Short mmCIF file of C-alpha atoms in Angstrom, two decimals:
data_model
loop_
_atom_site.label_atom_id
_atom_site.label_comp_id
_atom_site.label_asym_id
_atom_site.label_seq_id
_atom_site.Cartn_x
_atom_site.Cartn_y
_atom_site.Cartn_z
CA MET I 22 0.00 0.00 0.00
CA ARG I 23 2.88 2.38 0.73
CA LEU I 24 4.24 1.92 -2.81
CA ALA I 25 0.79 2.43 -4.38
CA MET I 26 0.39 5.60 -2.34
CA THR I 27 3.67 6.95 -3.65
CA THR I 28 2.61 6.32 -7.24
CA ILE I 29 -0.67 8.15 -6.73
CA GLN I 30 1.08 11.06 -5.04
CA ARG I 31 3.41 11.45 -7.99
CA LEU I 32 0.48 11.41 -10.40
CA ALA I 33 -1.36 13.95 -8.28
CA LEU I 34 1.67 16.23 -8.26
CA ALA I 35 1.91 16.01 -12.04
CA ALA I 36 -1.76 16.95 -12.30
CA LEU I 37 -1.29 19.86 -9.89
CA LEU I 38 1.59 21.26 -11.94
CA ALA I 39 -0.45 20.89 -15.13
CA CYS I 40 -3.42 22.64 -13.52
CA MET I 41 -1.20 25.53 -12.49
CA ALA I 42 -0.19 25.89 -16.11
CA VAL I 43 -3.49 25.34 -17.98
CA GLY I 44 -6.22 25.26 -15.32
CA ALA I 45 -9.05 22.76 -15.02
CA SER I 46 -12.52 23.13 -16.47
CA ALA I 47 -15.75 22.35 -14.69
CA ALA I 48 -17.14 18.86 -15.28
CA THR I 49 -19.33 16.26 -13.63
CA LEU I 50 -17.16 13.25 -14.35
CA GLY I 51 -14.27 13.22 -11.88
CA ASP I 52 -15.86 15.70 -9.45
CA ILE I 53 -15.35 13.43 -6.46
CA ASN I 54 -15.84 16.03 -3.71
CA GLY I 55 -18.84 17.70 -5.34
CA ASP I 56 -17.44 21.23 -5.57
CA SER I 57 -18.36 21.57 -9.29
CA THR I 58 -14.75 21.58 -10.48
CA VAL I 59 -12.30 18.81 -11.27
CA ASN I 60 -8.81 19.45 -9.92
CA VAL I 61 -6.12 18.05 -7.65
CA THR I 62 -8.47 18.09 -4.64
CA ASP I 63 -10.55 15.42 -6.38
CA VAL I 64 -7.47 13.27 -6.87
CA THR I 65 -6.73 13.63 -3.16
CA ALA I 66 -10.34 12.77 -2.31
CA LEU I 67 -10.14 9.67 -4.47
CA ILE I 68 -6.88 8.60 -2.83
CA ASN I 69 -8.53 8.90 0.57
CA LYS I 70 -11.48 6.87 -0.71
CA ILE I 71 -9.14 4.13 -1.94
CA LEU I 72 -7.30 4.11 1.39
CA GLY I 73 -10.56 3.93 3.30
CA SER I 74 -10.03 7.24 5.12
CA ALA I 75 -12.91 9.07 3.40
CA SER I 76 -16.40 8.27 2.23
CA TYR I 77 -17.60 9.36 -1.19
CA ASP I 78 -20.29 7.98 -3.46
CA ASP I 79 -19.10 4.78 -5.18
CA THR I 80 -20.78 5.70 -8.46
CA VAL I 81 -18.94 9.02 -8.60
CA CYS I 82 -15.62 7.45 -7.59
CA ASP I 83 -15.80 4.79 -10.31
CA VAL I 84 -14.58 7.34 -12.83
CA ASN I 85 -13.72 4.87 -15.60
CA HIS I 86 -16.90 2.79 -15.16
CA ASP I 87 -15.09 -0.53 -14.72
CA GLY I 88 -16.98 -1.64 -11.61
CA ALA I 89 -14.02 -1.10 -9.25
CA ILE I 90 -12.49 1.86 -7.40
CA ASN I 91 -8.70 1.88 -7.51
CA VAL I 92 -5.64 3.69 -8.84
CA THR I 93 -6.96 3.54 -12.41
CA ASP I 94 -9.74 5.91 -11.37
CA ALA I 95 -7.15 8.32 -9.97
CA THR I 96 -5.33 8.16 -13.30
CA SER I 97 -8.60 8.79 -15.13
CA THR I 98 -9.28 11.83 -12.94
CA ILE I 99 -5.83 13.22 -13.71
CA ASN I 100 -6.48 12.71 -17.42
CA ILE I 101 -9.75 14.61 -17.07
CA ILE I 102 -7.82 17.50 -15.50
CA LEU I 103 -5.28 17.37 -18.33
CA GLY I 104 -8.00 17.13 -20.97
CA THR I 105 -6.77 13.77 -22.27
CA TYR I 106 -9.45 11.48 -20.84
CA GLU I 107 -11.74 9.48 -23.10
CA ASP I 108 -14.87 8.40 -21.24
CA PRO I 109 -15.62 4.72 -21.97
CA ALA I 110 -19.33 5.59 -21.88
CA GLU I 111 -18.77 7.89 -24.86
CA VAL I 112 -16.46 5.67 -26.92
CA LYS I 113 -18.03 4.52 -30.17
CA LEU I 114 -17.65 0.85 -31.04
CA VAL I 115 -17.20 -0.52 -34.53
CA GLY I 116 -16.63 -4.16 -35.33
CA GLY I 117 -18.30 -7.37 -36.36
CA ASP I 118 -19.69 -10.69 -35.30
CA ILE I 119 -16.71 -12.92 -36.14
CA SER I 120 -18.11 -16.10 -34.61
CA MET I 121 -17.02 -18.22 -37.59
CA LEU I 122 -13.46 -16.95 -37.92
CA PRO I 123 -11.79 -20.04 -36.36
CA ARG I 124 -13.66 -22.30 -38.79
CA HIS I 125 -12.60 -20.27 -41.80
CA GLU I 126 -9.02 -20.21 -40.55
CA ALA I 127 -9.03 -23.98 -40.00
CA ALA I 128 -10.33 -24.52 -43.54
CA GLY I 129 -7.42 -22.55 -44.97
CA ALA I 130 -9.25 -19.40 -46.05
CA GLN I 131 -6.94 -16.80 -47.59
CA TYR I 132 -7.55 -13.10 -46.93
CA TYR I 133 -6.00 -10.24 -48.88
CA GLY I 134 -5.93 -6.66 -47.61
CA THR I 135 -4.49 -3.45 -49.00
CA ALA I 136 -0.90 -4.65 -48.55
CA GLY I 137 -1.24 -8.29 -49.53
CA GLN I 138 -2.14 -11.48 -47.66
CA VAL I 139 -3.39 -11.15 -44.09
CA THR I 140 -2.44 -13.88 -41.62
CA ASP I 141 -4.24 -12.55 -38.52
CA MET I 142 -7.67 -11.12 -39.26
CA ILE I 143 -8.30 -9.94 -35.70
CA ALA I 144 -5.09 -7.91 -35.74
CA TYR I 145 -5.95 -6.62 -39.20
CA TYR I 146 -9.39 -5.44 -38.15
CA LYS I 147 -7.78 -3.59 -35.25
CA SER I 148 -5.19 -2.03 -37.56
CA VAL I 149 -7.92 -0.50 -39.74
CA GLY I 150 -9.79 0.98 -36.78
CA TRP I 151 -12.21 -1.68 -35.56
CA ASN I 152 -12.27 -1.84 -31.76
CA ALA I 153 -14.84 -4.48 -30.75
CA MET I 154 -16.02 -7.95 -31.74
CA ARG I 155 -19.14 -9.97 -31.04
CA VAL I 156 -19.26 -13.75 -30.56
CA ARG I 157 -22.40 -15.85 -30.21
CA LEU I 158 -22.82 -18.64 -27.65
CA PHE I 159 -25.22 -21.58 -27.94
CA VAL I 160 -26.16 -23.75 -24.97
CA ASP I 161 -25.30 -27.07 -26.66
CA PRO I 162 -24.88 -26.75 -30.43
CA SER I 163 -24.08 -30.46 -30.73
CA LYS I 164 -27.82 -31.01 -30.21
CA ALA I 165 -28.75 -28.75 -33.13
CA PRO I 166 -29.89 -30.32 -36.42
CA THR I 167 -26.95 -31.25 -38.64
CA SER I 168 -28.15 -28.87 -41.35
CA GLN I 169 -27.93 -25.95 -38.90
CA GLN I 170 -24.51 -27.02 -37.65
CA ARG I 171 -23.40 -26.90 -41.29
CA GLU I 172 -24.60 -23.28 -41.46
CA GLY I 173 -22.62 -22.06 -38.45
CA VAL I 174 -24.24 -23.39 -35.27
CA VAL I 175 -20.98 -24.54 -33.63
CA GLN I 176 -20.16 -22.05 -30.87
CA ASP I 177 -20.14 -23.90 -27.56
CA LEU I 178 -18.50 -22.57 -24.41
CA ALA I 179 -15.04 -24.02 -25.17
CA TYR I 180 -15.09 -22.47 -28.65
CA VAL I 181 -16.17 -19.07 -27.31
CA LYS I 182 -13.59 -19.07 -24.52
CA ALA I 183 -10.79 -19.58 -27.04
CA LEU I 184 -12.02 -16.98 -29.52
CA GLY I 185 -12.96 -14.52 -26.78
CA ARG I 186 -9.48 -14.76 -25.28
CA ARG I 187 -7.92 -13.95 -28.65
CA ILE I 188 -10.14 -10.90 -29.02
CA LYS I 189 -9.29 -9.60 -25.55
CA GLN I 190 -5.58 -10.28 -25.98
CA ALA I 191 -5.70 -8.20 -29.15
CA GLY I 192 -6.95 -5.27 -27.08
CA LEU I 193 -10.48 -5.24 -28.47
CA LYS I 194 -13.78 -5.02 -26.62
CA LEU I 195 -15.74 -8.28 -26.43
CA VAL I 196 -19.49 -8.72 -26.82
CA ILE I 197 -20.96 -12.09 -25.84
CA ASP I 198 -24.28 -12.93 -27.50
CA PHE I 199 -26.23 -15.49 -25.46
CA HIS I 200 -28.69 -17.36 -27.67
CA TYR I 201 -30.30 -19.38 -24.84
CA SER I 202 -30.89 -22.15 -27.35
CA ASP I 203 -29.00 -25.02 -28.95
CA THR I 204 -29.52 -23.41 -32.36
CA TRP I 205 -30.41 -20.14 -34.05
CA ALA I 206 -32.49 -17.84 -31.89
CA ASP I 207 -34.17 -15.05 -33.87
CA PRO I 208 -37.66 -13.65 -34.53
CA SER I 209 -38.74 -16.86 -36.28
CA ALA I 210 -37.61 -19.29 -33.57
CA GLN I 211 -36.53 -19.18 -29.94
CA THR I 212 -36.30 -22.89 -29.21
CA MET I 213 -35.81 -24.07 -25.65
CA PRO I 214 -32.40 -25.76 -25.29
CA SER I 215 -32.52 -29.52 -24.86
CA ARG I 216 -31.15 -29.40 -21.30
CA TRP I 217 -34.21 -27.37 -20.19
CA SER I 218 -36.79 -29.04 -22.43
CA SER I 219 -38.59 -30.69 -19.54
CA LEU I 220 -39.11 -27.40 -17.69
CA THR I 221 -42.50 -25.71 -17.85
CA ASP I 222 -42.48 -23.65 -14.65
CA PRO I 223 -41.32 -20.07 -15.47
CA SER I 224 -39.62 -19.82 -12.08
CA GLN I 225 -37.48 -22.87 -12.81
CA ILE I 226 -36.69 -21.62 -16.29
CA ALA I 227 -35.61 -18.24 -14.92
CA ASP I 228 -33.42 -19.96 -12.33
CA SER I 229 -31.84 -22.01 -15.10
CA VAL I 230 -31.16 -18.91 -17.20
CA GLU I 231 -29.49 -17.19 -14.26
CA ALA I 232 -27.38 -20.21 -13.31
CA TYR I 233 -26.31 -20.93 -16.89
CA THR I 234 -25.45 -17.29 -17.59
CA ARG I 235 -23.49 -16.99 -14.35
CA GLN I 236 -21.53 -20.21 -14.91
CA SER I 237 -20.77 -19.31 -18.52
CA LEU I 238 -19.52 -15.85 -17.56
CA GLN I 239 -17.41 -17.25 -14.74
CA ALA I 240 -15.79 -19.64 -17.21
CA LEU I 241 -15.13 -16.82 -19.67
CA VAL I 242 -13.57 -14.64 -16.97
CA ALA I 243 -11.34 -17.51 -15.82
CA ALA I 244 -10.25 -18.07 -19.44
CA GLY I 245 -9.17 -14.46 -19.92
CA ALA I 246 -12.23 -13.66 -22.05
CA THR I 247 -14.09 -11.26 -19.76
CA PRO I 248 -16.86 -9.64 -21.82
CA ASP I 249 -17.32 -5.90 -21.90
CA TYR I 250 -20.89 -6.21 -23.20
CA VAL I 251 -23.41 -9.03 -22.87
CA GLN I 252 -26.49 -9.66 -24.95
CA VAL I 253 -29.15 -11.45 -22.91
CA GLY I 254 -30.80 -13.15 -25.85
CA ASN I 255 -30.51 -12.73 -29.60
CA GLU I 256 -33.13 -10.85 -31.64
CA VAL I 257 -35.72 -11.32 -28.91
CA THR I 258 -38.36 -9.25 -30.71
CA TYR I 259 -40.99 -11.88 -29.98
CA GLY I 260 -39.61 -13.09 -26.68
CA MET I 261 -37.38 -16.07 -26.02
CA LEU I 262 -37.48 -19.57 -24.56
CA TRP I 263 -40.74 -20.40 -26.27
CA PRO I 264 -43.48 -21.21 -25.53
CA THR I 265 -43.58 -19.70 -22.02
CA GLY I 266 -41.55 -16.66 -23.04
CA HIS I 267 -43.32 -16.07 -26.37
CA CYS I 268 -44.93 -12.64 -26.71
CA TRP I 269 -45.64 -9.80 -29.13
CA PRO I 270 -43.44 -6.66 -29.08
CA GLY I 271 -46.29 -4.46 -27.86
CA GLY I 272 -47.80 -7.01 -25.48
CA GLY I 273 -50.00 -10.02 -26.02
CA ASN I 274 -49.42 -13.64 -25.22
CA PRO I 275 -49.32 -16.11 -28.15
CA ASP I 276 -49.02 -19.84 -27.48
CA GLY I 277 -49.55 -19.40 -23.75
CA GLY I 278 -46.46 -17.22 -23.33
CA SER I 279 -46.36 -13.87 -21.56
CA TRP I 280 -44.32 -10.72 -21.19
CA ASN I 281 -44.20 -11.39 -17.46
CA ASN I 282 -42.34 -14.63 -18.13
CA PHE I 283 -40.15 -13.10 -20.82
CA ALA I 284 -39.15 -10.16 -18.61
CA ARG I 285 -38.33 -12.60 -15.81
CA TYR I 286 -35.98 -14.49 -18.15
CA LEU I 287 -34.27 -11.32 -19.37
CA ASN I 288 -33.80 -10.08 -15.82
CA ALA I 289 -32.41 -13.45 -14.75
CA GLY I 290 -29.70 -13.11 -17.39
CA SER I 291 -29.03 -9.50 -16.43
CA LYS I 292 -28.75 -10.42 -12.76
CA ALA I 293 -25.99 -12.91 -13.55
CA VAL I 294 -24.13 -10.31 -15.62
CA ARG I 295 -24.33 -7.77 -12.78
CA GLN I 296 -22.94 -10.36 -10.35
CA VAL I 297 -20.08 -11.80 -12.40
CA CYS I 298 -19.14 -8.91 -14.72
CA PRO I 299 -20.34 -5.73 -13.00
CA GLN I 300 -18.40 -3.57 -15.45
CA ALA I 301 -20.16 -5.10 -18.46
CA LYS I 302 -23.12 -3.40 -20.13
CA VAL I 303 -26.28 -5.42 -20.78
CA ILE I 304 -27.77 -5.28 -24.28
CA VAL I 305 -31.33 -6.25 -25.20
CA HIS I 306 -31.41 -6.90 -28.94
CA VAL I 307 -34.33 -6.93 -31.41
CA ASP I 308 -34.68 -6.90 -35.19
CA LEU I 309 -36.39 -4.26 -37.33
CA GLY I 310 -38.62 -6.54 -39.43
CA SER I 311 -41.18 -3.86 -38.75
CA MET I 312 -39.85 -0.52 -37.56
CA SER I 313 -42.67 -0.28 -35.05
CA ASN I 314 -41.36 -3.49 -33.45
CA ALA I 315 -38.58 -1.57 -31.71
CA THR I 316 -40.83 1.29 -30.59
CA ASP I 317 -43.37 -1.15 -29.17
CA PHE I 318 -40.84 -3.56 -27.72
CA TYR I 319 -38.85 -1.12 -25.60
CA ALA I 320 -42.00 0.57 -24.33
CA THR I 321 -43.30 -2.81 -23.16
CA ALA I 322 -39.89 -3.70 -21.70
CA LYS I 323 -39.95 -0.47 -19.71
CA ALA I 324 -43.43 -1.26 -18.39
CA HIS I 325 -42.13 -4.65 -17.21
CA ASN I 326 -39.01 -3.19 -15.54
CA VAL I 327 -36.52 -5.03 -17.71
CA ASP I 328 -32.96 -4.40 -16.50
CA TYR I 329 -30.67 -3.44 -19.39
CA ASP I 330 -28.27 -0.70 -20.46
CA ILE I 331 -28.21 -0.62 -24.27
CA ILE I 332 -30.80 -0.86 -27.04
CA GLY I 333 -29.53 -3.34 -29.64
CA LEU I 334 -30.92 -3.50 -33.19
CA SER I 335 -30.44 -5.60 -36.30
CA TYR I 336 -30.51 -3.63 -39.55
CA TYR I 337 -30.29 -5.29 -42.95
CA PRO I 338 -31.38 -2.82 -45.66
CA ALA I 339 -32.59 -5.64 -47.93
CA TYR I 340 -34.96 -6.80 -45.18
CA HIS I 341 -35.68 -3.63 -43.21
CA GLY I 342 -35.66 -0.75 -45.69
CA THR I 343 -33.78 2.44 -46.47
CA ILE I 344 -31.40 4.44 -44.33
CA PRO I 345 -33.97 7.27 -43.94
CA THR I 346 -36.48 4.71 -42.65
CA LEU I 347 -33.95 3.50 -40.10
CA SER I 348 -33.05 7.08 -39.22
CA ALA I 349 -36.66 7.93 -38.38
CA GLU I 350 -36.90 4.97 -36.01
CA LEU I 351 -33.60 5.86 -34.38
CA SER I 352 -34.90 9.38 -33.75
CA ARG I 353 -37.98 7.95 -32.02
CA LEU I 354 -35.88 5.71 -29.82
CA GLU I 355 -33.43 8.50 -28.97
CA HIS I 356 -36.34 10.71 -27.97
CA ASP I 357 -38.13 8.10 -25.88
CA TYR I 358 -35.02 6.53 -24.27
CA ALA I 359 -32.47 9.32 -24.14
CA GLU I 360 -30.68 7.54 -21.29
CA LYS I 361 -30.13 4.37 -23.33
CA PRO I 362 -27.30 4.20 -25.90
CA ILE I 363 -28.22 2.42 -29.14
CA MET I 364 -26.09 -0.05 -31.06
CA LEU I 365 -26.62 -1.74 -34.42
CA MET I 366 -25.64 -5.24 -33.33
CA GLU I 367 -26.10 -6.73 -36.80
CA LEU I 368 -25.64 -5.05 -40.16
CA GLY I 369 -25.17 -6.45 -43.64
CA TYR I 370 -25.50 -5.64 -47.32
CA SER I 371 -24.52 -7.68 -50.37
CA TYR I 372 -21.34 -7.20 -52.36
CA ALA I 373 -22.30 -9.37 -55.37
CA TRP I 374 -25.62 -11.22 -55.13
CA ALA I 375 -29.00 -10.54 -53.55
CA MET I 376 -29.59 -11.91 -50.07
CA GLY I 377 -32.20 -14.66 -49.90
CA GLY I 378 -35.64 -13.34 -49.03
CA THR I 379 -34.83 -9.75 -50.05
CA LYS I 380 -37.83 -7.44 -49.51
CA TYR I 381 -36.33 -4.08 -50.48
CA ASN I 382 -34.37 -3.73 -53.71
CA LEU I 383 -32.05 -0.76 -53.23
CA THR I 384 -29.77 -1.55 -56.17
CA ASN I 385 -30.65 1.63 -58.06
CA THR I 386 -28.76 3.47 -55.32
CA TYR I 387 -26.52 0.73 -53.97
CA PRO I 388 -25.76 -1.93 -56.60
CA TYR I 389 -24.54 -5.35 -55.52
CA THR I 390 -20.89 -4.53 -56.08
CA GLU I 391 -17.95 -3.70 -53.86
CA ALA I 392 -18.49 -0.01 -54.62
CA GLY I 393 -22.23 -0.24 -54.00
CA GLN I 394 -21.73 -1.94 -50.66
CA ALA I 395 -19.12 0.66 -49.65
CA SER I 396 -21.41 3.50 -50.72
CA LEU I 397 -24.21 2.22 -48.49
CA VAL I 398 -21.85 1.97 -45.53
CA ASP I 399 -20.52 5.47 -46.20
CA ASP I 400 -24.05 6.90 -46.29
CA LEU I 401 -25.06 5.00 -43.16
CA VAL I 402 -22.01 6.14 -41.20
CA THR I 403 -22.61 9.72 -42.30
CA ASN I 404 -26.23 9.52 -41.16
CA LEU I 405 -25.34 8.03 -37.80
CA THR I 406 -22.50 10.42 -37.03
CA THR I 407 -24.32 13.58 -38.08
CA GLN I 408 -27.86 12.86 -36.92
CA HIS I 409 -27.76 10.27 -34.15
CA ALA I 410 -25.49 11.00 -31.22
CA GLY I 411 -27.26 8.28 -29.28
CA VAL I 412 -25.91 5.52 -31.54
CA LYS I 413 -22.71 4.22 -29.95
CA GLY I 414 -21.93 1.03 -31.85
CA VAL I 415 -22.11 -0.66 -35.25
CA PHE I 416 -21.35 -4.35 -35.86
CA TRP I 417 -21.26 -6.11 -39.22
CA TRP I 418 -22.58 -9.67 -39.18
CA TRP I 419 -20.17 -12.35 -40.42
CA PRO I 420 -17.71 -9.97 -42.08
CA GLU I 421 -15.05 -12.68 -42.19
CA HIS I 422 -17.01 -15.17 -44.32
CA ASN I 423 -14.60 -16.36 -47.01
CA GLU I 424 -14.52 -19.61 -48.92
CA TYR I 425 -11.47 -18.66 -51.00
CA GLY I 426 -8.45 -20.88 -50.41
CA ASN I 427 -10.31 -23.70 -48.66
CA SER I 428 -8.46 -26.97 -48.68
CA GLY I 429 -11.64 -28.99 -49.23
CA THR I 430 -15.27 -28.73 -48.21
CA GLN I 431 -16.82 -25.31 -47.82
CA VAL I 432 -17.16 -24.06 -44.26
CA THR I 433 -20.89 -23.55 -44.83
CA THR I 434 -23.12 -24.96 -47.54
CA SER I 435 -24.09 -21.49 -48.76
CA TRP I 436 -22.10 -18.32 -49.25
CA TRP I 437 -23.01 -15.31 -47.09
CA ASN I 438 -23.70 -12.68 -49.72
CA ALA I 439 -23.26 -9.80 -47.27
CA SER I 440 -19.72 -10.67 -46.22
CA LEU I 441 -16.95 -8.08 -46.22
CA VAL I 442 -14.69 -10.52 -48.05
CA ASP I 443 -15.15 -11.69 -51.64
CA SER I 444 -15.29 -15.50 -51.52
CA ARG I 445 -14.09 -15.63 -55.13
CA THR I 446 -10.77 -13.91 -54.44
CA GLY I 447 -10.29 -13.47 -50.67
CA HIS I 448 -10.26 -9.70 -51.22
CA ILE I 449 -11.28 -7.68 -48.15
CA GLU I 450 -13.99 -5.29 -49.32
CA GLN I 451 -13.78 -1.49 -49.20
CA ALA I 452 -16.79 -1.32 -46.86
CA THR I 453 -14.52 -2.69 -44.12
CA TYR I 454 -12.59 0.56 -44.12
CA GLU I 455 -15.66 2.76 -44.56
CA LEU I 456 -17.22 1.15 -41.47
CA SER I 457 -14.21 2.05 -39.33
CA LYS I 458 -14.94 5.74 -39.88
CA PHE I 459 -17.87 5.48 -37.46
CA ALA I 460 -15.45 5.27 -34.52
CA GLN I 461 -13.02 7.93 -35.70
#
């Protein structure tokens, strides 16, 4: 403790000298003693809090929002004084769901960036400005139908621990996407995992969700894959863990499900996150199959006291419509939930061929070419950065899909037309670099 105290004192002295030279501006963040300014007295107050010789509000003292109060908060306070602090709550995230990267790597996929072949895609994404990655987690994907395993349902806990550790070691933020199913969980299906298939009592199901989430997070933390963000469910527009958790976005109880049950399941997952990873932010994620889905969903979630931090959305222009349509819905959400950051947790647009089930043909503006895909991303990033301060994250879905260079069988039976890699050449598409501009 004596050595730690010396370090803090030296930092405080450096801050004091800097303040004498340039002064300190008023701010809320870092104002530990509540005197409406941030200066060396706040560093001293924080030191006393750390040493246990003073009592200040824990929320105020956790300057860097990491769930702990220690010397890093003193450093953050000094950086606020010096004008060099970047509040994690204000940092914009840009990245992708790279859940299939290990499979593509194992198959021998070859990637080519602006300077030739890329041997480490995670490092490459970081080098071009991406700062976060999402990874999905199934309860027991070995129980999924073989056809769905062949399309990417392979991420069990061991798989996610290994990939998550790589992401964290690379210095990127990690988002864990709990599916609470053995297979795809989305608006069309939220199938109860096989291990809980005999459960019908919502209380027992909620207990199982909490225990499973807690144990999974504990394993991730122990593996060096501590998540920074956690999705409790994937595209839960119509609830999850059907039938008891099946419900309409604006209320209503199909198939005997209810919002009361659904909210209980969401809160069970959130409770486990708060216990194991208190620094992590909880995301509740829906799709935009109908723009009113999001408006209705989050209003109903609020009425049921769902515990979450971030509004998560899926936006695929071919399925959900134009950028102005999205922009109007974002404005509604920003108005109604000003305290909730918004993130686009899934995004995708084709680089060569139409996506299956396309509803909106936007090719007059954004043709299915590398340039057309990049143009859409450029327009989207411009819209988000100029009109929607509440949007704090954008994630491309399956950007790493690439069948070029495989040593044998394709990784999946079908190509993902909205990849950011051309499966014919291994060329990393221009939209990859356009997307990074969101965080700059």
